[in-house]
Structure formats: C-alpha cells, structure tokens
Coordinates of C-alpha atoms and ligand atoms in Angstrom, one line a residue:
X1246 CA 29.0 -174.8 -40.2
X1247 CA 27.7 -174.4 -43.4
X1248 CA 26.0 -172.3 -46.2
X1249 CA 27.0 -169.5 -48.2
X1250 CA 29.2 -167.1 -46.6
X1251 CA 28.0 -163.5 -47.0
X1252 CA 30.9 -161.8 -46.2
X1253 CA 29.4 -159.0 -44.1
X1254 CA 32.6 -158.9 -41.5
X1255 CA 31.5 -160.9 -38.3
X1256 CA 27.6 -162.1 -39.6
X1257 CA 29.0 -165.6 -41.0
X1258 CA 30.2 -165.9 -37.5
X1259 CA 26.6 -165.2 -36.0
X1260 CA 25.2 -167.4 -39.0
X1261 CA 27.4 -170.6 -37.8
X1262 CA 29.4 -170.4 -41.4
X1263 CA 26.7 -168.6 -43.8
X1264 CA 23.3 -168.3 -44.9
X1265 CA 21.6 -171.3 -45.5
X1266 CA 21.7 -172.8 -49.1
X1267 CA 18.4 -172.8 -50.9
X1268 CA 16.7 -171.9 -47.7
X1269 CA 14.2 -168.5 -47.6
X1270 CA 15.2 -166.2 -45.1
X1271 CA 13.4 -163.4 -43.8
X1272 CA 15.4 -159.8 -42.7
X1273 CA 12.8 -158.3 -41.1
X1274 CA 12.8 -155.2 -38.9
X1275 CA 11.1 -151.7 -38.7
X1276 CA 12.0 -148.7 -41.2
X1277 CA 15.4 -147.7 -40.6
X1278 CA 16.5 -150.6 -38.9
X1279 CA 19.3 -151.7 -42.2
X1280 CA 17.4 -154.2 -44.0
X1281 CA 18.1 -152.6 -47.3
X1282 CA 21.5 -151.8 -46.3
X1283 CA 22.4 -155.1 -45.2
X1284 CA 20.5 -156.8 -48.5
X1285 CA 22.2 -154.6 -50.8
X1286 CA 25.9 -155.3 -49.8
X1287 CA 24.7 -159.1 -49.3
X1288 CA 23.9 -158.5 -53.0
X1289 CA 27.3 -156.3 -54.2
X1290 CA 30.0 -159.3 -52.2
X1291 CA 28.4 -162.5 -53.6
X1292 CA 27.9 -160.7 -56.9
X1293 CA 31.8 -159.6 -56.6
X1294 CA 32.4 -163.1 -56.1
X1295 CA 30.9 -164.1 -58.8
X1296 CA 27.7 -165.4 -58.2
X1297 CA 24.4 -163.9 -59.9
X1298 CA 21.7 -162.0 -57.8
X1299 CA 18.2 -161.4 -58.9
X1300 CA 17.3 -158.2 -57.1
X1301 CA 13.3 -157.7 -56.5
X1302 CA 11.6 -154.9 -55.7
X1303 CA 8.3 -154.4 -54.8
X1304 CA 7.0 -150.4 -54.4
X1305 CA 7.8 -147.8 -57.3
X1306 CA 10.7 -146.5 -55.9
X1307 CA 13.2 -146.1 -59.5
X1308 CA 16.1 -148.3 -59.8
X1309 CA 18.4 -144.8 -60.2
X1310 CA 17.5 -144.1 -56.5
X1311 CA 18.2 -147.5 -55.5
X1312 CA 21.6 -147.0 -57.3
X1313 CA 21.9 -143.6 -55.6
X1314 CA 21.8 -145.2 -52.3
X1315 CA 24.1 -148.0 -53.1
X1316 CA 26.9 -145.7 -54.6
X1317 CA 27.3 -144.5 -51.0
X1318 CA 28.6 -147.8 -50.0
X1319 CA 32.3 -148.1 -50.3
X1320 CA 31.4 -152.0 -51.4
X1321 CA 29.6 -150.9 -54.2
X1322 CA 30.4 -151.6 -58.1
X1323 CA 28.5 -150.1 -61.1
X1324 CA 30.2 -152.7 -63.6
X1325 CA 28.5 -156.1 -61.4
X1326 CA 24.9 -154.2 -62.5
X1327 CA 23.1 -155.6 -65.1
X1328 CA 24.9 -159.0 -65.4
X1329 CA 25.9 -160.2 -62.0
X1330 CA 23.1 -158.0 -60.1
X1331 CA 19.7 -157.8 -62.2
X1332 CA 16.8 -155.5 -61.2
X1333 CA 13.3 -156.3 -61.4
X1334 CA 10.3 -154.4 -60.2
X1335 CA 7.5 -156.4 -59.0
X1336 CA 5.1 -153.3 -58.3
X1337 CA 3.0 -153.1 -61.7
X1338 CA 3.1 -157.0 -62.3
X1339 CA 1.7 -157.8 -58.5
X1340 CA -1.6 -155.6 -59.5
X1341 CA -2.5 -158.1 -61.9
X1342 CA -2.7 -160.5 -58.5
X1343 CA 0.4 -162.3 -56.4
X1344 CA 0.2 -165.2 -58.5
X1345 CA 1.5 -162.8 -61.1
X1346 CA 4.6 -162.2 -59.0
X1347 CA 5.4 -166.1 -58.7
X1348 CA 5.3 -166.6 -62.1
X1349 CA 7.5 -163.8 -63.2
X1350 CA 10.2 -164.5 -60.6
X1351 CA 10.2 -168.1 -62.0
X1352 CA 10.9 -167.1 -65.7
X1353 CA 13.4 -165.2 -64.2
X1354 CA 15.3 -167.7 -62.4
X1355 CA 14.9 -170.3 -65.0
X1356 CA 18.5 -170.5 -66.4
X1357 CA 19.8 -169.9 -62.7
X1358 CA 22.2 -173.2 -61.8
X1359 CA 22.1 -171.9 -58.0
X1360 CA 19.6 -169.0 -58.2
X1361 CA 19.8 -166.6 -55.4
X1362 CA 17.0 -164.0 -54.8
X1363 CA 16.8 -160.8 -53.1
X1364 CA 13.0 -159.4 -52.5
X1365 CA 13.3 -156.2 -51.1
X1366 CA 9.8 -154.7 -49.2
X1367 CA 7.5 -157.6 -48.7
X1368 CA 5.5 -155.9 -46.4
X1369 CA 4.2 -153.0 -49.1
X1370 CA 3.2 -156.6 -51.2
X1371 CA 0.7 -157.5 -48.1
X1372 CA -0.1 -154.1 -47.5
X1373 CA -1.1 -152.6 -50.9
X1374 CA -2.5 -155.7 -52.6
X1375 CA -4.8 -158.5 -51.4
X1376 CA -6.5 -159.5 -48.5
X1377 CA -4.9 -161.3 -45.5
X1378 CA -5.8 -165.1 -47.1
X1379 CA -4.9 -163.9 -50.5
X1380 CA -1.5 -162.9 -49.0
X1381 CA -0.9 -166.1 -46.9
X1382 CA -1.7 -168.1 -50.2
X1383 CA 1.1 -166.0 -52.1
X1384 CA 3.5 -166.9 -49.4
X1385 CA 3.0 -170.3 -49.4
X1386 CA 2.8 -170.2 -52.9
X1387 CA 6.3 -168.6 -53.1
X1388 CA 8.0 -170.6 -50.4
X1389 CA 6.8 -173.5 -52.3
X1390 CA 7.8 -172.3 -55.5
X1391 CA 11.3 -171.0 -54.8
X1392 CA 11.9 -174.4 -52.8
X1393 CA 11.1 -176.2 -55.8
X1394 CA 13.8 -174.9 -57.9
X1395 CA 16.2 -174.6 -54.9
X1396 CA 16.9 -170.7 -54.8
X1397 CA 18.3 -169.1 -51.9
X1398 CA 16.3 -166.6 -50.8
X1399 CA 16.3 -163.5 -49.1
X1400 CA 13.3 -161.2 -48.7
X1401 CA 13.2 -158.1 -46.8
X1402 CA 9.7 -157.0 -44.3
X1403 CA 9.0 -153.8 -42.5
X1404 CA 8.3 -156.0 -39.5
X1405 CA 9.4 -155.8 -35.9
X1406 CA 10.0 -159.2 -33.1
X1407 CA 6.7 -158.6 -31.6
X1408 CA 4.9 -158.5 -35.0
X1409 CA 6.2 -161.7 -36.7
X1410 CA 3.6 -164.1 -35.4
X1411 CA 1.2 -161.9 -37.9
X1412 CA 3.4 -162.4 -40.9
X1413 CA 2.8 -164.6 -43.6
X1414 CA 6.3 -164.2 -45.3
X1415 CA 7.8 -165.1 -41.6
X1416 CA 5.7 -168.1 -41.0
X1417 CA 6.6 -169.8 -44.4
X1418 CA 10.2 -168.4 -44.3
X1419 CA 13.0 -171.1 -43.0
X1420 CA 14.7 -168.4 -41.5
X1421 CA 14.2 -165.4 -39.7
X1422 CA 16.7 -162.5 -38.7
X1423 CA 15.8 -159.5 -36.9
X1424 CA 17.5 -155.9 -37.0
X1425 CA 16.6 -153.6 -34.5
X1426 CA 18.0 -151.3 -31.9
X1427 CA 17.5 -149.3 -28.6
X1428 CA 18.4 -145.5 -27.3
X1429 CA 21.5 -145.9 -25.0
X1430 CA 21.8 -141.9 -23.9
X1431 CA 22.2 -140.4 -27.0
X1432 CA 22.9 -142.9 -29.1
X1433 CA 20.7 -145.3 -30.9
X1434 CA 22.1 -148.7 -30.5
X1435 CA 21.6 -151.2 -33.8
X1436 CA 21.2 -155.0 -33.0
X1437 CA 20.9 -157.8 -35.2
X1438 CA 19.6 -161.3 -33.9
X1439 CA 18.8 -164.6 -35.4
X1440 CA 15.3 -165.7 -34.4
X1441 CA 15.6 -169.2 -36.5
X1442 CA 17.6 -170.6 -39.2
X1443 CA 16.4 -173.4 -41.1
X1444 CA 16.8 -175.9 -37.9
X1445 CA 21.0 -174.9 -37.8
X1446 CA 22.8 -173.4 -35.3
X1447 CA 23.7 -170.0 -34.8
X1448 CA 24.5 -167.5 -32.5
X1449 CA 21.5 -166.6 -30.1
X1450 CA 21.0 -163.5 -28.9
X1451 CA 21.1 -159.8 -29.7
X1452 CA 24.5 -158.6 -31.2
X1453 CA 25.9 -154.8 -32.3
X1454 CA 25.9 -154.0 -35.7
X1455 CA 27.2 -150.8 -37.0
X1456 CA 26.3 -149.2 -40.3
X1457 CA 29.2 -146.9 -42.0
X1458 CA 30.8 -146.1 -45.6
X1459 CA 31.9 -149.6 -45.8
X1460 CA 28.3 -151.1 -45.3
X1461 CA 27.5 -153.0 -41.9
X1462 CA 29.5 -154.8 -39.6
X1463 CA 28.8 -156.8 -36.8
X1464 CA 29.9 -156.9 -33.5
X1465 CA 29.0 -160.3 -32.1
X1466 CA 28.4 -160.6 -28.3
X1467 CA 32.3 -161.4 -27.5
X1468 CA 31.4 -163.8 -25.1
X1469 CA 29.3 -165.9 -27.3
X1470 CA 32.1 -166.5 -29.7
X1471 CA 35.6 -166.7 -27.4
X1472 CA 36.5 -168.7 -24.6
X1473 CA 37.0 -167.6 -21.1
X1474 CA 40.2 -167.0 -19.7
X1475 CA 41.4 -170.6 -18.7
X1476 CA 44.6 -173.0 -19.0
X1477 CA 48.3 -172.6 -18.6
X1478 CA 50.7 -169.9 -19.4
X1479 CA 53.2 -170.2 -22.0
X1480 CA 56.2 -169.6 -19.5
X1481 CA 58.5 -167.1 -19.5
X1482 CA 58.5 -163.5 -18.0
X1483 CA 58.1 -160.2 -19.9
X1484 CA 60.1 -156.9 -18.7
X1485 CA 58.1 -153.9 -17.3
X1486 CA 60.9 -151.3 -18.5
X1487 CA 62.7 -151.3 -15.0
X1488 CA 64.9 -153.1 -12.6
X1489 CA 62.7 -152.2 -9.4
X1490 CA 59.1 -153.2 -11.6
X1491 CA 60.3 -156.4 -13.0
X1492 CA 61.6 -157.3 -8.9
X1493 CA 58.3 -156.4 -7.7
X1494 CA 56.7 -158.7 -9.5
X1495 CA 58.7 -161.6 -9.4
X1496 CA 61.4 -161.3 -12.4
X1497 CA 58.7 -159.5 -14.9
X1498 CA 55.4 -159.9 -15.9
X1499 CA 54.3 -163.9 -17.0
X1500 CA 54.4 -164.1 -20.3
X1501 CA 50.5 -164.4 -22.0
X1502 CA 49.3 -163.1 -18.5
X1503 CA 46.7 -160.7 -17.7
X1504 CA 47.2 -157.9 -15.2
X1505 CA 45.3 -155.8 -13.5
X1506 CA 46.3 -151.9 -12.3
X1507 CA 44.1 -150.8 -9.9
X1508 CA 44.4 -147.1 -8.7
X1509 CA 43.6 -143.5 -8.0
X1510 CA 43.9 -140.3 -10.5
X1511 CA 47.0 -139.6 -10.4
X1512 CA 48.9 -142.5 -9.3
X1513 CA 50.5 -143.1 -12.7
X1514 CA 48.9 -145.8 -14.3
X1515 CA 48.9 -144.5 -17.9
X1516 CA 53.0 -144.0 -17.3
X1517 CA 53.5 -147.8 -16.1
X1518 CA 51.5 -148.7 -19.5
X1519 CA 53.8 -146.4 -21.5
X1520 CA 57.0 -148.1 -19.9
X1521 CA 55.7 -151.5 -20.3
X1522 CA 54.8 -150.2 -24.0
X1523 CA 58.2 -149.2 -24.3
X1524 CA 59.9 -151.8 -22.8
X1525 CA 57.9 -153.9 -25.2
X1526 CA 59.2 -152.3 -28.2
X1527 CA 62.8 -152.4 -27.4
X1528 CA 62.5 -155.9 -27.1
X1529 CA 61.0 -156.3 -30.5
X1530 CA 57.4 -157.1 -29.0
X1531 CA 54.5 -155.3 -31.5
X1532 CA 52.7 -153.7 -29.1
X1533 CA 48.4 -152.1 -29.2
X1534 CA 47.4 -149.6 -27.2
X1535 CA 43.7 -149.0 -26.2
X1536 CA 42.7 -145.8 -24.9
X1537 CA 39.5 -144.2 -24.3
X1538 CA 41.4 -140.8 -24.1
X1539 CA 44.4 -140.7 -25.8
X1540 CA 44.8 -140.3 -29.0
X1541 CA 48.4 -141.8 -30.8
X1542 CA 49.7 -138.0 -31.2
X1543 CA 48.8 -137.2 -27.4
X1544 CA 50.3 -140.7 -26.2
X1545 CA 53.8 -139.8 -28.5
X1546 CA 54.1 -136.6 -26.4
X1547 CA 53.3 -138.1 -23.2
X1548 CA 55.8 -140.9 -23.9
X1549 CA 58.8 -138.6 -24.9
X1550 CA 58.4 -136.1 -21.8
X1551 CA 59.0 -139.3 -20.4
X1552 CA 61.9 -140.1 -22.0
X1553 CA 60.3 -142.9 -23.3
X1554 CA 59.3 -142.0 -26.9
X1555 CA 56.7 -143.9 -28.2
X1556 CA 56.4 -141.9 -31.6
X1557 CA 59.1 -144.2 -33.9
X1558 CA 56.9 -147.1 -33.2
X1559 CA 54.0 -145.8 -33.8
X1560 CA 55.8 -144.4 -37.3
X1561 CA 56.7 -147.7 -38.0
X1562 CA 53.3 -149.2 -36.5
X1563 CA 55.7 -151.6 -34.3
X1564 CA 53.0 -149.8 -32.1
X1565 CA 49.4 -149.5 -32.7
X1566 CA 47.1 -147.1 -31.0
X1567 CA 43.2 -148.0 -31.0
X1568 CA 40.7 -144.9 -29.8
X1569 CA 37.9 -145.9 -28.3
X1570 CA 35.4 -143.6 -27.7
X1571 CA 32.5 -144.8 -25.3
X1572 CA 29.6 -142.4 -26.6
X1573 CA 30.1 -143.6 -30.4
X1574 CA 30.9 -147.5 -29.8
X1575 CA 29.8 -150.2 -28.1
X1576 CA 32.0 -153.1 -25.5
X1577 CA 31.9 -156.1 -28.2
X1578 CA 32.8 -153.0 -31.1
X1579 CA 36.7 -152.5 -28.9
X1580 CA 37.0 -155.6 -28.3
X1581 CA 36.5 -156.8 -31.8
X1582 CA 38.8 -154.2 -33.1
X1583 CA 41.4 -154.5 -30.5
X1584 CA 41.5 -158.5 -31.2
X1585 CA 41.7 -157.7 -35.1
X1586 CA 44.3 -155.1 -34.6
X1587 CA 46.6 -157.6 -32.9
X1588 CA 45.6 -160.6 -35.3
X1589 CA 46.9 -157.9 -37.9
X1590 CA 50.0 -157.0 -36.4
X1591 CA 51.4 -159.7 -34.7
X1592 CA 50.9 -158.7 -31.5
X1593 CA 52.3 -159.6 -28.4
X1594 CA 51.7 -157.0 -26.0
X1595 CA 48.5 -155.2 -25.4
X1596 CA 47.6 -152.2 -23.0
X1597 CA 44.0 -151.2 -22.1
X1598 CA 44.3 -147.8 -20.4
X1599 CA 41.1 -147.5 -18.6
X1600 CA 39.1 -150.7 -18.7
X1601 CA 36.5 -148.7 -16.8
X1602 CA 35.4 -146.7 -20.0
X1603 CA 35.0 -149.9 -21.9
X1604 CA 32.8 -151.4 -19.9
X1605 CA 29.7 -149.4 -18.4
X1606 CA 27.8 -149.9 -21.7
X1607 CA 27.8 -153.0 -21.1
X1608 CA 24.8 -155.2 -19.6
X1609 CA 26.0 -155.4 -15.6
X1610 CA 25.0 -159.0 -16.0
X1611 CA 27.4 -159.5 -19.3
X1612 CA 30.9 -157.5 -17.3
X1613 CA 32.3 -161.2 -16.1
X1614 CA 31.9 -163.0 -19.2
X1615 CA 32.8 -160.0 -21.3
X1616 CA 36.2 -159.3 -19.8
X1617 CA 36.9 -163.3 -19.4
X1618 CA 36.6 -163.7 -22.6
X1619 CA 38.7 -160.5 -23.8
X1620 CA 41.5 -161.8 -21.7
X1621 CA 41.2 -165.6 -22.9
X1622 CA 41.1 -163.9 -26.4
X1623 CA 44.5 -161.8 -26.2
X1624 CA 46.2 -164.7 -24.7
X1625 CA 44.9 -167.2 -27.2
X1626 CA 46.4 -165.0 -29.7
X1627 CA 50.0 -164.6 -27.8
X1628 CA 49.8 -161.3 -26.2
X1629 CA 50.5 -160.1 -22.6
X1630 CA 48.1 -157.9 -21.1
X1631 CA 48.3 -154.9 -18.9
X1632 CA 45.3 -153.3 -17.9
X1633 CA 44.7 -150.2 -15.5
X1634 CA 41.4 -149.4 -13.6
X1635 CA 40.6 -145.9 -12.0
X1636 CA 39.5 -147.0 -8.3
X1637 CA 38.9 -144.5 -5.9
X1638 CA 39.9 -144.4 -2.0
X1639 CA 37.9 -147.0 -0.2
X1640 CA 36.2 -148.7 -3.2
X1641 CA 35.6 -152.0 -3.4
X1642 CA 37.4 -154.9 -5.9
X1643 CA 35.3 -154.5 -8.6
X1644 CA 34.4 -157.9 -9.2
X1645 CA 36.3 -158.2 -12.5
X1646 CA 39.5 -157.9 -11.3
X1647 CA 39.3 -161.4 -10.6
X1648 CA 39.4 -162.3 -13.9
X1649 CA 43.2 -161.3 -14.3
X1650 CA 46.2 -163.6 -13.8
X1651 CA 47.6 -160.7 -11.6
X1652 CA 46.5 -157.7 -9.5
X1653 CA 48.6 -154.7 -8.5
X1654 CA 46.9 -152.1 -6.3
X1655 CA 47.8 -148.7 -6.2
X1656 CA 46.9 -145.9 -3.6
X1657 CA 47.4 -142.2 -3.6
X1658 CA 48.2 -140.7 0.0
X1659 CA 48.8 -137.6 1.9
X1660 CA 52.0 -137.7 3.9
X1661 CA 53.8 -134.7 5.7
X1662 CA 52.0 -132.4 3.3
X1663 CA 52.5 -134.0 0.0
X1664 CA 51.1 -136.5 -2.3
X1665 CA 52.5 -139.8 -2.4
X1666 CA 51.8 -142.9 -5.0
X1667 CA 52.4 -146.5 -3.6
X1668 CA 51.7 -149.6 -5.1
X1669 CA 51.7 -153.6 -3.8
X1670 CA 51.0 -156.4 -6.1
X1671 CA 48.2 -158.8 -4.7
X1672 CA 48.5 -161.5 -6.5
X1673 CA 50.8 -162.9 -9.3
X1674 CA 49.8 -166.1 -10.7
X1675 CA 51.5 -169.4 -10.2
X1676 CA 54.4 -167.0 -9.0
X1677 CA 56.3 -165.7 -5.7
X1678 CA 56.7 -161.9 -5.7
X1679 CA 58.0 -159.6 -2.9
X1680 CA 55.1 -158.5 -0.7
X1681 CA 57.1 -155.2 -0.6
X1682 CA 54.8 -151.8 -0.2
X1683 CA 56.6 -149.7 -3.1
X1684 CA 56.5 -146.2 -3.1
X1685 CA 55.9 -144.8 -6.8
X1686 CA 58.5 -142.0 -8.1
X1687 CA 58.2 -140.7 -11.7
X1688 CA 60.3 -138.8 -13.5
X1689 CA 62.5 -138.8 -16.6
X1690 CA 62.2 -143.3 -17.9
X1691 CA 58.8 -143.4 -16.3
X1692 CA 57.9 -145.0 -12.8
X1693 CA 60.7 -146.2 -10.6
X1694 CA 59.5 -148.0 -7.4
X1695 CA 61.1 -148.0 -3.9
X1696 CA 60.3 -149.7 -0.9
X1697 CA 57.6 -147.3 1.0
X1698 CA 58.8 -146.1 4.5
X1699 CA 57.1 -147.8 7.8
X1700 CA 54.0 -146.7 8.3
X1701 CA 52.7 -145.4 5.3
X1702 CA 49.5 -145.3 4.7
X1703 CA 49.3 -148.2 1.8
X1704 CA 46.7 -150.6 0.2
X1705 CA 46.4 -153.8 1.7
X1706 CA 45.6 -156.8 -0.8
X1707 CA 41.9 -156.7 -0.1
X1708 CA 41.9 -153.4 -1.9
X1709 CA 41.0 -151.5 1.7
X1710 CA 43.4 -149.1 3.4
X1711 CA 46.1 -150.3 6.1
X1712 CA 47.5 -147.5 7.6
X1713 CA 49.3 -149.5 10.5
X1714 CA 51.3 -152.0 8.0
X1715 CA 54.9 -153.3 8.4
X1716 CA 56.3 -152.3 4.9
X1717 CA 60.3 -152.2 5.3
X1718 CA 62.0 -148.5 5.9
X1719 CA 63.7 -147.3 3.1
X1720 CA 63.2 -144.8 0.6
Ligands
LIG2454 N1 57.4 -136.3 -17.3 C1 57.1 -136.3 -16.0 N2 57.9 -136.0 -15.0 C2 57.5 -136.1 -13.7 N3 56.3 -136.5 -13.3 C3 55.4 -136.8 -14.3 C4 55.8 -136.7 -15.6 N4 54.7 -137.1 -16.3 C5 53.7 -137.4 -15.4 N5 54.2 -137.2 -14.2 C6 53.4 -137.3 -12.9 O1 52.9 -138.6 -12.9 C7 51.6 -138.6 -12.4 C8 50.8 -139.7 -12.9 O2 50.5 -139.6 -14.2 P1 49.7 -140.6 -15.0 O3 49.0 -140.0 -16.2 O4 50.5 -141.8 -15.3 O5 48.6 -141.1 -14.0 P2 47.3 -142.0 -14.2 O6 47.2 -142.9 -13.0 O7 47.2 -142.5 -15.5 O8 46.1 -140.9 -14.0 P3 44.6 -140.9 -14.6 O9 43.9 -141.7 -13.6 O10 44.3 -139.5 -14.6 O11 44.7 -141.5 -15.9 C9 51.0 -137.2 -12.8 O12 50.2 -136.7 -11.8 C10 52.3 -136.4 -12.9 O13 52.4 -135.6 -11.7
LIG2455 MG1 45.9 -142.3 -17.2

C-alpha cells in the first residue's frame, strides 16, 4: 500500500493504494485507447485536492482544444487552470533539440515542494525529432533528471504491449500501465493493466475500464480483489414471504446465505424473488434488485399484480433496482455496482434475477472464481442472496451452482393436459429441510407451494428428471 491516490474510482485498488511517489510512469497504449482521458482527470482530482500539476504537451494541438475536451468531463474545473493545473507546450522548444525539453521542464518545476508532471504524447517527441540514440539519450536524460528532483511523473505514449520493448520512454520509465481493449460482438471492450510498477505490488492482469461523462472508471477483475465464498453463517433464518416457502426450506432462508433457483421459463422464478423482496421489506431489510430485464417501473407493476407492491420501496429506495444490460457492460462492471449499491444502502438482502445474463461475457475459465467471489462479497457485507438461473429440461448443473450455500431446483411439467411448476430444494446448508416435491401455485401474494401429488414428473436433486419418485399425495 502506498503512493498517491489518484482517485480514478477502483484504479488505486489496481495500483495497491496509488501511484508511486516520485516514480515515472508510463500510460501507454494505441490512439483511442484513454490515455488522455485518464491523464487529464488524473490531473483535474489531485489538482482539486490541492496539489499542483504541470501539464506538458508535446504536438501543436492549442490548449483551447485541450480545454474543449476536458470541459466534457463532469470532473472538470475551469477555476484549478492556471494555478493548480499549468500548461506548457513542449513542441517549438524540442526543435531546438531534447536537451531543450529537460531544461525547460526543470525551470518549471523549480519551486515545486512535491512536483508532479504530466507529459502528454511522448511518442510524437521520438517520432518528429531525433534519431533513435538521440531519443534514448533524452529519455535517460529525463528519467534521470526528474529523479533528481523527485517529481512524480506521468507521461503518456502512443504505444501498444507488443511495442514496448522498442520504447525508450518505457525502458527508463519505473512504471508501466497499459490501456487497451478487444471487439466482444459489438462492443469494443477497454482494458487497463499494470505491466510494472516501480518493484510494488499491484493487481496483475487485464481489468474493464469504462469511459463516460464522469471520466473513467475501472472495473477490477472481482476475483482478484474479494475473497471466495468461505466461513460460517451469521445464524439466523430470513423469511421467504410465505408459510409453505419458509417450511420448505427449513424455517426460512440462512441468514448471509446464498441461494440458488434453478428452473425453466415459466416456473416463476422472478415471482419467488419478488416475494422474498417483499418479504424483505416488510421486515425492514433494504433490499437490491439486479435484473438484466426488468427495469424498476416494470418490476413495480409486476409486483403489485401480485399483490405484492414493490413501488413504495422503491419510492423510498428501501428498495434499489440495478439494470444490467449485458451488450453495454461487462461481469466485474454488475458486480462492482451491485456491491456499491448495497455498501450505499445498507443492504441486507440482494436478488440477481437471471445470473445467466451476467455471466456469458465472461472468460469460461474466470465463471467459478467470479461468482465465488460475488457471493463471498454480498455476505461479507451482510446480505442474503437469492439468485435464479434459467435451466432448461434435461440440462446439466451448471457447474456454478455449487458455489451457493443452497440449491432449489425447479421443473416445468405436462400433466393431464396442463402445465405444472414444482420445485425441491437440494441442498440447504448446515440445515435439515423437508425433502418434499412441492408443487408451485401463483396467484394473488406470489408463489404458494404444496406438496406435489405421487407421481409427478419432478426434478430429482442431481438436476435430471424422476418421473417414478415417491413425493407424498396431496395437493
Ligand atoms: N398475477 C399473477 N397471477 C397468476 N399467475 C401469475 C401472475 N403473475 C405471473 N403469473 C404466472 O407465473 C408464471 C411464472 O412467472 P415468472 O415471471 O415468475 O416466471 P420466471 O420463472 O421468472 O420466468 P422467466 O424464465 O421467463 O423469467 C407465469 O407464467 C404466469 O403464468
Ligand atoms: Mg423471470
């Protein structure tokens, strides 16, 4: 831990505390990949905070169109220019020669307690001016140089991963991070990664960084920052919103648990989340709700044609609704803003509705880890968890579903010419629970659950399909 934190939500995480003090790090990364972006808000929060930046440019680009661009940012603040920000432009002085450049940066540092120094465009430098040995001198010259008089440094390069064995600025720099970015479908995916820093620790690999109004933010890989789901429950059992639920699983759901809803279209997942919203609510739990599909307005009419109106608590924001859209955002983007919606309101109950849409952008290899971590996450910050997953007829466990606590398997069936939803819970951890076949019924206060009759055709607790089972009669 360490440095000077940047402020840029999530990248002191990935930086192990901050950038490292009087250190030169490189951003480097091809055009368009956010370098200026990412220097410039650098720039406008440690300026905000009161430190001094000098702000170097290189090619002839005016400052008013440097300004232009920054006034887009929400994080931007005409009044720090000129005495907390200061602009320079390097282009004329560097055709006198480099050395030029070193000089000039140093008179402008000179009265600078802790001088930090933003170089925007290296790469035009070593392009336009010099040859290759000249350049390498300059960069040796100015790591030296800006060492000497302990600045913290930050310099900018048009400059991609495979190309940084070629650059001077990279080879003398203490640090290096690398923005970059690959086509998922549509969408062009932005990554940031840390390829050294000054000897320290960080966090290794690519992570998701978005770029909006309020500058970037990064999405580090969850797994690489939380914990997997491990060590005891808090004790304690949480109600579903129904007599016949809470039985069926034992006298409610274990408090800081995670549960699993496993089923077919239809079967009435999204209404067992809304009860166990509801129920959640009434007992004065702050509840989130994350769905791919549903927007807050949509789940508020759902939830009152159930009886089981949703849209006072979501007035109130008792009740939180997170969208997640998967063509737009990435795994680590929900789970970051689900976590920070329940750090925010004191959650203690969280729905995902449709865990399936969260997590097919994600690396196959990464699913395990991802989703332990998420769980270990909600329950480190005191929230039970209910989440459903759309499994069709004959499909196996996906392999994730053994990262929850407990496991509920539903089935939609064909009997005597109608549809019928059952459910059966698996597994319940560190807990007894009927082994009852339950036949779903919904109506007016959401699901109720009876016993099925005999020989229904009902999931068996490896997730395949028992038509012959011994489920009590009733009904
Ligand atoms: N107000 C209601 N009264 C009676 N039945 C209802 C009511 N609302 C929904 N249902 C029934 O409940 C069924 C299950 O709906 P629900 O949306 O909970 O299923 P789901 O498992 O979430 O489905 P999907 O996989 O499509 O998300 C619906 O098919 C509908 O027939
Ligand atoms: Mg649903």
């Amino acid at each position: 831990m360490g440095g000077i934190p940047l402020g840029v939500p999530n990248l002191d995480i990935v930086l192990d505390g901050g950038l490292p003090e009087s250190q030169l790090t490189v951003i480097a990364g091809s055009s368009g990949a956010g370098k200026a972006s990412l220097v410039q808000q650098i720039a406008c929060l440690h300026a905000a905070g009161g430190g001094h930046v000098l702000y170097v440019t290189t090619v002839t680009e005016p400052h008013s169109s440097l300004v232009a661009h920054l006034s887009s940012f929400s994080f931007f603040d005409p009044s720090l220019l000129g005495e907390n920000i200061k602009f320079i432009n390097i282009f004329s002085i560097s055709r006198q020669g480099l050395s030029a450049v070193t000089s000039t940066l140093l008179r402008s540092l000179r009265y600078e307690r802790n001088p930090f120094l933003i170089i925007e465009g290296f790469r035009s430098l070593r392009d336009l001016f010099g040859d290759a040995r000249e350049v390498r001198t300059f960069a040796y010259e100015l790591a030296g140089t800006l060492a000497s008089i302990r600045a913290t440094t930050l310099i900018t390069t048009d400059c991609r991963l495979a190309e940084l064995q070629d650059a001077p600025e990279a080879m003398v720099a203490d640090g290096v991070i690398v923005l970059d970015g690959f086509w998922t479908g549509l969408r062009w995916q932005r990554t940031l990664q840390v390829v050294k820093l000054g000897g320290r620790k960080s966090l290794k690999g690519p992570h998701f960084l978005e770029i909006g109004d309020n500058g970037l933010t990064v999405y580090p890989r969850f797994e690489s920052v939380y914990s997997p789901l491990t060590g005891e429950l808090p004790g304690g059992r949480v109600g579903w919103g129904s007599a016949d639920l809470d039985a069926a699983v034992g006298g409610g759901l274990p408090r800081g648990s995670a549960t699993l809803l496993l089923g077919p279209v239809g079967l009435g997942k999204t209404t067992l989340s809304l009860q166990f919203t509801h129920a959640g609510l009434q007992s004065g739990d702050n509840c989130v709700y994350l769905s791919p599909s549903e927007t807050a307005e949509r789940l508020a009419a759902k939830s009152a044609r159930l009886d089981l109106d949703l849209g006072p608590a979501l007035a109130t924001g008792a009740l939180r609704v997170v969208n997640y859209n998967p063509v737009d955002s990435s795994a680590d983007q929900v789970a970051w803003e689900l976590c920070n919606a329940v750090q925010a309101g004191d959650v203690n109950r969280v729905v995902i509705d449709g865990l399936g849409a969260v997590v097919p952008g994600l690396d196959p290899a990464r699913v395990h880890g991802y989703v332990s971590a998420l769980l270990g996450r909600l329950r480190q910050q005191g929230a039970t968890a209910l989440a459903t997953l759309h499994q069709e007829e004959g499909e196996p466990l996906p392999f994730l579903a053994r990262r929850f606590d407990n496991l509920i398997l539903g089935r939609v069936a064909t009997v005597g010419g109608e549809r019928r939803r059952y459910l059966s819970v698996a597994k319940m951890r560190d807990s007894a629970h009927p082994s009852t076949i339950w036949e779903i019924e919904i109506g007016s206060g959401g699901a109720r659950l009876v016993p099925a009759a005999r020989n229904s055709p009902v999931p068996s607790k490896e997730g395949q399909i028992d038509d012959q089972h011994s489920g009590r009669e009733g009904g």
